[in-house]
XYZ file of C-alpha atoms in Angstrom:
251
model
C 141.732 72.181 -45.250
C 140.747 74.938 -47.538
C 139.111 73.866 -50.762
C 140.207 76.424 -53.443
C 137.866 74.938 -56.090
C 135.402 75.667 -57.603
C 135.100 79.325 -57.484
C 131.545 79.078 -58.899
C 128.491 76.885 -58.459
C 129.150 73.115 -57.921
C 126.688 72.182 -60.612
C 128.476 74.024 -63.184
C 131.786 72.321 -62.465
C 133.326 69.150 -63.844
C 135.484 66.904 -61.359
C 137.683 64.358 -63.142
C 139.836 62.007 -61.150
C 142.496 59.291 -61.827
C 142.045 55.973 -59.987
C 145.247 54.183 -58.952
C 147.318 56.271 -56.561
C 144.554 58.977 -56.322
C 141.417 57.244 -55.264
C 142.809 53.828 -54.765
C 146.097 53.451 -52.681
C 149.239 52.117 -54.455
C 149.521 48.387 -53.948
C 152.240 45.871 -55.208
C 149.984 43.702 -57.029
C 147.848 45.901 -59.439
C 145.094 43.356 -59.560
C 144.210 44.030 -55.860
C 143.754 47.795 -56.411
C 140.776 48.979 -54.508
C 139.123 52.319 -53.506
C 138.140 52.582 -49.732
C 134.682 52.390 -48.972
C 134.844 55.738 -47.366
C 136.093 57.417 -50.491
C 133.431 55.752 -52.325
C 130.869 57.093 -50.044
C 132.072 60.733 -50.596
C 132.087 60.416 -54.283
C 128.431 59.048 -54.183
C 127.531 62.063 -52.145
C 129.005 64.297 -54.861
C 127.004 62.634 -57.797
C 124.214 64.882 -58.743
C 125.620 67.824 -57.011
C 128.747 68.434 -59.066
C 127.978 69.005 -62.648
C 129.861 66.082 -63.977
C 131.939 63.421 -62.032
C 134.164 61.134 -63.982
C 137.147 58.773 -63.561
C 139.776 58.790 -66.248
C 142.295 55.939 -65.777
C 144.926 53.924 -67.768
C 143.026 50.980 -66.546
C 140.459 49.277 -68.870
C 137.038 50.620 -68.668
C 135.687 47.287 -67.639
C 138.046 47.195 -64.592
C 136.659 50.581 -63.537
C 133.163 49.337 -63.833
C 133.987 46.454 -61.436
C 136.045 48.580 -58.996
C 134.515 52.122 -58.733
C 130.992 51.359 -57.834
C 129.574 54.939 -57.917
C 126.450 55.214 -59.700
C 126.351 58.257 -61.838
C 130.148 58.648 -62.233
C 131.308 58.316 -65.919
C 134.027 55.924 -66.441
C 136.841 56.413 -69.117
C 139.678 53.794 -69.372
C 142.934 53.261 -71.414
C 143.519 56.865 -71.360
C 140.405 57.675 -73.315
C 140.344 54.766 -75.706
C 137.596 53.032 -73.784
C 134.502 54.322 -71.910
C 131.337 52.669 -70.166
C 128.089 53.573 -71.806
C 124.862 52.102 -70.573
C 126.834 49.373 -68.650
C 128.872 48.298 -71.679
C 132.494 48.942 -72.627
C 132.791 51.066 -75.974
C 136.101 51.156 -77.475
C 137.504 53.828 -79.661
C 137.169 52.395 -83.316
C 140.494 53.820 -84.193
C 142.494 51.218 -82.159
C 141.381 48.204 -84.339
C 144.234 48.533 -86.970
C 146.755 48.186 -84.090
C 145.519 45.028 -82.438
C 147.907 42.790 -84.367
C 150.848 44.985 -83.590
C 149.828 44.877 -79.842
C 149.630 41.037 -79.898
C 153.011 40.649 -81.400
C 154.698 43.262 -79.004
C 152.921 41.595 -76.073
C 154.281 38.146 -76.911
C 157.750 39.584 -77.247
C 157.412 41.378 -73.847
C 156.127 38.121 -72.292
C 159.487 36.510 -73.178
C 161.348 39.215 -71.403
C 159.172 39.372 -68.361
C 159.620 35.708 -67.736
C 163.534 36.334 -67.273
C 162.797 38.431 -64.178
C 161.381 36.950 -60.989
C 158.394 38.994 -59.716
C 157.920 41.158 -62.884
C 154.511 41.001 -64.320
C 152.608 41.615 -67.684
C 149.209 43.149 -67.211
C 147.101 42.525 -70.202
C 144.530 45.339 -70.657
C 143.012 43.943 -74.026
C 143.553 46.939 -76.144
C 146.821 47.858 -74.288
C 149.351 46.054 -72.041
C 151.625 47.019 -69.187
C 154.817 45.653 -67.516
C 155.347 46.139 -63.967
C 158.546 45.688 -62.047
C 157.445 46.761 -58.508
C 157.603 43.161 -57.159
C 160.773 42.161 -59.133
C 163.450 40.577 -57.107
C 166.081 42.704 -58.910
C 163.980 45.872 -59.359
C 166.730 48.015 -60.868
C 167.970 45.389 -63.366
C 164.279 44.508 -64.304
C 163.668 48.122 -64.805
C 166.429 48.720 -67.215
C 165.810 45.601 -69.144
C 161.916 45.744 -69.490
C 161.983 49.360 -70.297
C 164.599 49.012 -73.038
C 162.601 45.810 -74.363
C 159.348 47.690 -74.426
C 160.942 50.497 -76.408
C 162.426 48.020 -78.849
C 159.417 46.087 -79.630
C 156.893 49.036 -79.683
C 157.276 49.722 -83.273
C 154.389 52.118 -84.051
C 152.709 51.627 -80.723
C 152.854 54.539 -78.185
C 154.881 54.014 -75.052
C 153.602 55.407 -71.576
C 155.985 55.684 -68.736
C 154.756 55.272 -65.150
C 155.613 54.367 -61.539
C 157.633 51.110 -62.066
C 155.667 50.258 -64.979
C 155.773 50.917 -68.780
C 152.699 50.606 -71.103
C 152.216 49.949 -74.691
C 149.104 51.125 -76.578
C 147.715 52.099 -80.055
C 149.226 55.413 -81.256
C 145.769 56.999 -81.405
C 145.559 60.742 -80.477
C 144.091 60.139 -77.005
C 145.246 60.730 -73.626
C 143.945 61.887 -70.351
C 144.372 65.534 -71.535
C 141.935 64.868 -74.511
C 139.704 62.824 -72.235
C 139.504 65.632 -69.854
C 138.841 68.203 -72.464
C 135.971 66.398 -73.927
C 134.342 65.871 -70.388
C 135.059 69.597 -69.422
C 133.377 71.084 -72.398
C 130.126 73.017 -71.512
C 131.246 73.483 -67.716
C 132.438 76.647 -66.057
C 134.996 75.055 -63.909
C 137.165 71.796 -64.109
C 139.490 69.944 -61.674
C 141.626 66.907 -62.383
C 143.522 64.996 -59.638
C 146.316 62.512 -60.509
C 149.778 61.201 -59.409
C 151.707 59.990 -62.230
C 153.364 61.042 -65.586
C 150.532 59.844 -67.439
C 148.377 62.640 -65.815
C 150.533 65.402 -67.028
C 148.359 65.993 -70.180
C 145.233 66.276 -68.063
C 147.048 68.903 -65.615
C 147.907 70.913 -68.748
C 144.352 70.739 -70.120
C 142.780 71.881 -66.838
C 145.134 74.720 -66.355
C 144.609 75.868 -70.040
C 140.955 76.265 -68.894
C 141.769 77.973 -65.784
C 140.941 74.938 -63.674
C 142.653 73.210 -60.812
C 145.268 70.467 -61.191
C 145.764 68.451 -57.976
C 148.855 66.259 -57.531
C 148.569 63.299 -55.165
C 152.054 63.160 -53.613
C 153.653 59.580 -52.828
C 157.010 60.950 -51.853
C 160.069 59.385 -53.494
C 157.737 57.394 -55.818
C 156.389 60.607 -57.334
C 158.104 62.050 -60.272
C 159.036 65.871 -59.410
C 157.360 66.897 -62.796
C 154.010 65.749 -61.476
C 154.285 68.006 -58.402
C 155.651 70.873 -60.621
C 152.792 70.740 -62.795
C 150.076 71.014 -60.179
C 148.294 73.965 -58.607
C 147.732 71.899 -55.332
C 149.641 69.014 -53.825
C 148.198 66.726 -51.275
C 149.746 63.979 -49.117
C 148.999 60.548 -50.608
C 145.511 59.010 -51.100
C 144.515 59.788 -47.522
C 145.120 63.430 -48.121
C 143.224 63.633 -51.400
C 140.346 61.726 -49.629
C 140.321 64.535 -47.083
C 140.257 66.987 -49.839
C 137.133 65.462 -51.317
C 135.441 65.136 -47.931
C 136.075 68.836 -47.347
C 134.659 69.639 -50.773
C 131.650 67.572 -49.953
C 131.015 68.831 -46.545
C 131.265 72.497 -47.478
C 128.958 72.219 -50.378
C 126.389 70.115 -48.559
């Protein structure tokens, strides 16, 4: 597999990656999401060789700290609202005024989730997500939960994803702004992701002349994700192969 990135020295490049669906295979229970040890080994081999290696996810930064396990990788959670600094999670102070609104919306969503067998509410602390991947009536749950989320959101931001909707503080922070901060000072940047929340990051790297990599999961992948990318790979296994090729050719 040819690796079209970076065009310049690896130590002048910034590599930023999504977690779920990119490094970790998609699973029915989000609590069990895990990155294969082989992928972790490749990432570990890139630390210190690539100028900056970072994981930017909609997951809480604390979750990433538990699951990534790659010393030297920078961890940014909740679309840029949290990051791990010296082993501790540091939140963006701008989220504090919206915590009461989050609590109220979460309680309302919890009542609706309880009506749908198999639906789940994932509490992220400074955000929450509602999943219907395991719902007995997936189509009915999707319509009802999505509608309820938009009704109770109020001033909160609504983020769509694969069989999930998320509510979070309406702070100007997304994967695009996170990637922009990480990429400043580097000659080349690459971001890899698989869902709608990754589109701002794709736009950011392309505005910098970088590489946007879409991890394709077939029917589950929104066509807009593939259309926004410079390179499309086949699932997490395809992306793991891309990373391995990058690591081997730059050894």
